[in-house]
Each structure stands twice: as structure tokens, then as C-alpha cells.
Amino acid sequence: MTAFLGDLRSVVIAGFVLALLVFLLYLRIQGFDGATFWPFLVRWLHVISGVMWIGLLWYFNFVSTPTTPKIPDELRPALGRYITPAALFWFRWAAMSTIVFGLILAWQNGYIAEALTIDSIDGFADPRAILIGIGMWLGIIMWFNVWFIIWPNQQKALNIGNAYPDLGKEAKAAAAKTGGQFSRINTLLSIPMLFCMVGAQNIV
């Protein structure tokens, strides 16, 4: 058991296998309905991706950033060289998969146009479309911030992949500040975004 739990890949695979077994049990009881299964599968992947994305966003803002100044100087290189780049990899790709699966889900369920226009094409008649649309646009803004502001600036600040070996300390500090500020913006946006996403399913 210790060896199994010490191997993340095995644990993740086991988690998916267990989910598959639960699904097979469901099929035995309920039967298969493709019309409901495929949107469910995309929604599930959307939620898993979102948990990874927002979880890492909150890790950066609630744990990593406030704690880093308390770390002794001789230990900080390990954070910037190994831990943060690895976290940023999962962070940015979780953002990408969340957006992709979210757009596919909206298309599958037939409300992508209403959501992207915040239901203006129907005269703002559907509160659910308005909420999901606001949430979707907040998510898209957050995704843009990740890929086009936070990630490029963190690449510079941490010299990830040795892409900026000649960048000076001041430039690195400026890049780190910009990336950190937009990470805080995303933290701010994540709260109303999640409210809209959950609210569209439960309060309208």
C-alpha cells in the first residue's frame, strides 16, 4: 500500500478505474443513454479541469505567495526552479481544458450563442443564460490572463526553460509583479465566476 500511495500515476489511474466501475454499476441499473451520457462526460471533465485550475490558482494566492517571503533564502531556489514551474504547467493546461470542455458543453446543450451573448440575442429573457454567460466570460478572461499574461511573465521571472538567461533582476522582479497582480485579479474573478456557474444550475 505504501508503494502504491507513493506513486501518483498509479493513484490517479486507480481513481479513474474506480470511477469507471461506478459508471458500469450505473449502466447495469439504469442502462445507457447516449443523449445524456456524452454531455455528462464533458461536464465531468469540465469540472475536473476546473477543480485543478482554481485549486492551483488558490494555492498560489492563499499558500505559495504569502508563504514565500518566510522561506529562508537558501531554500527559495528549489521553489522557483522545481515546484512553481511544475505547478504552472498543470495550472495553465487545466485552464485550457476547462475552457475547451466548457465551450463543448455549451454547444452540446444548445446554449452557446445565448451564453456568449449573455442572452442579448433573446432580449435578456433567460436568467440562466445570463448567469452562465457572465460566468463563461469571466472564465474566458481568466483563461486569457493565464496564457497571455501570467504564464509569459512567470517564464521571465523564473527563467523557465532557460528562455531568458540574460534578463536582469529588475526585469525579473517587474515580470513577477505583473504575473502576481493578474493572478490576484483571477482570484477576484474566480469568486463571482463560480457563483454564476453554480447559480445557473441551482437558483434560476
Coordinates of N, CA and C in Angstrom, one line a residue, residues 23-103:
F23 N -19.5 3.8 -12.9 CA -20.3 4.0 -14.1 C -20.8 2.7 -14.6
L24 N -20.1 1.6 -14.6 CA -20.6 0.3 -15.0 C -21.7 -0.2 -14.1
L25 N -21.6 0.1 -12.9 CA -22.7 -0.2 -11.9 C -24.0 0.6 -12.3
Y26 N -23.8 1.8 -12.6 CA -24.9 2.7 -13.1 C -25.5 2.1 -14.3
L27 N -24.7 1.7 -15.3 CA -25.2 1.2 -16.5 C -26.0 -0.1 -16.3
R28 N -25.6 -0.9 -15.4 CA -26.3 -2.1 -15.1 C -27.7 -1.8 -14.5
I29 N -27.8 -0.7 -13.7 CA -29.1 -0.4 -13.1 C -29.9 0.4 -14.0
Q30 N -29.3 1.4 -14.7 CA -30.1 2.4 -15.5 C -30.1 2.2 -17.0
G31 N -29.0 1.6 -17.5 CA -28.9 1.4 -18.9 C -28.2 2.6 -19.5
F32 N -27.8 2.5 -20.8 CA -27.0 3.6 -21.5 C -27.9 4.5 -22.3
D33 N -27.8 5.8 -22.1 CA -28.5 6.7 -23.0 C -27.5 7.7 -23.5
G34 N -27.1 7.6 -24.8 CA -26.1 8.5 -25.3 C -26.4 9.9 -25.3
A35 N -27.7 10.3 -25.3 CA -28.1 11.7 -25.4 C -27.8 12.4 -24.1
T36 N -27.8 11.6 -23.0 CA -27.4 12.2 -21.7 C -26.0 11.9 -21.3
F37 N -25.4 10.8 -21.8 CA -24.1 10.4 -21.3 C -23.0 11.3 -21.8
W38 N -23.0 11.7 -23.1 CA -21.9 12.4 -23.6 C -21.9 13.8 -23.0
P39 N -23.0 14.6 -22.9 CA -22.9 15.8 -22.2 C -22.4 15.7 -20.7
F40 N -22.9 14.6 -20.1 CA -22.4 14.3 -18.7 C -20.9 14.2 -18.7
L41 N -20.4 13.4 -19.6 CA -18.9 13.1 -19.7 C -18.1 14.4 -19.8
V42 N -18.6 15.2 -20.7 CA -17.9 16.5 -21.0 C -18.0 17.4 -19.7
R43 N -19.2 17.4 -19.1 CA -19.4 18.2 -17.9 C -18.4 17.7 -16.8
W44 N -18.3 16.4 -16.7 CA -17.4 15.8 -15.6 C -16.0 16.2 -15.9
L45 N -15.5 16.2 -17.1 CA -14.2 16.6 -17.5 C -14.0 18.1 -17.3
H46 N -15.0 18.8 -17.6 CA -15.0 20.3 -17.3 C -14.8 20.6 -15.8
V47 N -15.6 19.9 -15.0 CA -15.5 20.1 -13.5 C -14.1 19.7 -13.0
I48 N -13.6 18.5 -13.5 CA -12.3 18.0 -13.0 C -11.2 19.1 -13.4
S49 N -11.3 19.5 -14.6 CA -10.3 20.5 -15.1 C -10.4 21.8 -14.2
G50 N -11.7 22.2 -14.0 CA -11.9 23.4 -13.2 C -11.4 23.3 -11.8
V51 N -11.6 22.2 -11.2 CA -11.1 21.9 -9.8 C -9.5 22.1 -9.8
M52 N -8.9 21.5 -10.8 CA -7.4 21.6 -10.9 C -7.0 23.0 -11.1
W53 N -7.7 23.7 -12.0 CA -7.3 25.1 -12.3 C -7.5 26.1 -11.1
I54 N -8.7 26.1 -10.6 CA -9.0 27.0 -9.5 C -8.3 26.6 -8.2
G55 N -8.1 25.3 -8.0 CA -7.3 24.8 -6.9 C -5.9 25.3 -6.9
L56 N -5.3 25.2 -8.0 CA -3.9 25.7 -8.2 C -3.9 27.3 -8.1
L57 N -4.9 27.9 -8.6 CA -4.9 29.4 -8.5 C -5.0 29.8 -7.0
W58 N -5.8 29.1 -6.3 CA -5.9 29.5 -4.9 C -4.7 29.0 -4.1
Y59 N -4.1 27.9 -4.5 CA -2.8 27.5 -3.9 C -1.8 28.6 -4.0
F60 N -1.6 29.2 -5.2 CA -0.7 30.2 -5.5 C -1.0 31.4 -4.6
N61 N -2.3 31.8 -4.5 CA -2.6 33.0 -3.8 C -2.8 32.9 -2.3
F62 N -3.3 31.7 -1.8 CA -3.5 31.6 -0.4 C -2.3 30.9 0.3
V63 N -1.5 30.2 -0.4 CA -0.4 29.4 0.2 C 1.0 29.9 -0.3
S64 N 1.2 29.7 -1.6 CA 2.6 30.0 -2.1 C 3.1 31.4 -1.9
T65 N 2.3 32.3 -2.5 CA 2.7 33.7 -2.4 C 2.9 34.3 -1.0
P66 N 1.9 34.1 -0.1 CA 2.1 34.6 1.2 C 3.2 33.9 2.0
T67 N 3.5 32.7 1.7 CA 4.5 31.9 2.5 C 5.9 32.1 2.0
T68 N 6.1 32.4 0.7 CA 7.4 32.5 0.1 C 8.3 33.5 0.8
P69 N 7.9 34.7 1.3 CA 8.8 35.6 2.0 C 9.3 35.0 3.3
K70 N 8.6 34.0 3.8 CA 9.0 33.4 5.1 C 10.1 32.3 4.9
I71 N 10.2 31.9 3.6 CA 11.2 30.8 3.3 C 12.6 31.3 3.4
P72 N 13.5 30.6 4.1 CA 14.9 31.1 4.1 C 15.5 31.2 2.7
D73 N 16.3 32.2 2.5 CA 16.9 32.5 1.1 C 17.5 31.3 0.5
E74 N 18.2 30.4 1.3 CA 18.9 29.3 0.7 C 18.0 28.2 0.2
L75 N 16.7 28.3 0.6 CA 15.7 27.3 0.2 C 14.8 27.7 -1.0
R76 N 14.8 29.0 -1.2 CA 13.9 29.6 -2.3 C 14.2 29.1 -3.7
P77 N 15.5 28.9 -4.1 CA 15.7 28.4 -5.4 C 15.0 27.1 -5.8
A78 N 14.8 26.2 -4.8 CA 14.1 25.0 -5.1 C 12.6 25.3 -5.4
L79 N 12.0 26.3 -4.8 CA 10.6 26.7 -5.1 C 10.5 27.2 -6.6
G80 N 11.4 28.1 -6.9 CA 11.4 28.7 -8.2 C 11.8 27.8 -9.3
R81 N 12.7 26.9 -9.0 CA 13.3 26.1 -10.1 C 12.5 24.8 -10.3
Y82 N 11.8 24.3 -9.3 CA 11.2 23.0 -9.4 C 9.7 23.0 -9.2
I83 N 9.3 23.5 -8.0 CA 7.9 23.4 -7.6 C 7.0 24.3 -8.4
T84 N 7.3 25.6 -8.5 CA 6.4 26.6 -9.2 C 6.3 26.2 -10.7
P85 N 7.4 25.9 -11.4 CA 7.3 25.6 -12.8 C 6.4 24.4 -13.0
A86 N 6.5 23.4 -12.2 CA 5.6 22.2 -12.3 C 4.2 22.6 -12.0
A87 N 3.9 23.4 -11.0 CA 2.6 23.8 -10.7 C 2.0 24.7 -11.9
L88 N 2.8 25.5 -12.5 CA 2.4 26.4 -13.6 C 2.0 25.5 -14.8
F89 N 2.7 24.4 -15.0 CA 2.4 23.5 -16.1 C 0.9 23.0 -16.0
W90 N 0.6 22.4 -14.8 CA -0.7 21.9 -14.6 C -1.8 23.1 -14.6
F91 N -1.3 24.2 -14.1 CA -2.2 25.4 -13.9 C -2.7 25.8 -15.3
R92 N -1.8 26.0 -16.2 CA -2.2 26.6 -17.5 C -2.9 25.6 -18.4
W93 N -2.5 24.3 -18.3 CA -3.3 23.3 -19.1 C -4.6 23.0 -18.5
A94 N -4.8 23.1 -17.2 CA -6.1 22.9 -16.6 C -7.0 24.1 -17.0
A95 N -6.4 25.3 -17.1 CA -7.2 26.4 -17.6 C -7.7 26.2 -19.0
M96 N -6.8 25.7 -19.8 CA -7.1 25.4 -21.2 C -8.2 24.3 -21.3
S97 N -8.1 23.2 -20.6 CA -9.1 22.2 -20.7 C -10.4 22.6 -20.1
T98 N -10.4 23.4 -19.1 CA -11.6 23.9 -18.5 C -12.4 24.7 -19.5
I99 N -11.7 25.6 -20.2 CA -12.4 26.4 -21.2 C -12.9 25.6 -22.4
V100 N -12.0 24.7 -22.9 CA -12.4 23.8 -24.1 C -13.6 23.0 -23.7
F101 N -13.6 22.3 -22.6 CA -14.7 21.4 -22.2 C -16.0 22.2 -21.9
G102 N -15.8 23.4 -21.4 CA -16.9 24.3 -21.1 C -17.6 24.7 -22.4
L103 N -16.8 25.1 -23.4 CA -17.4 25.5 -24.7 C -18.1 24.4 -25.4

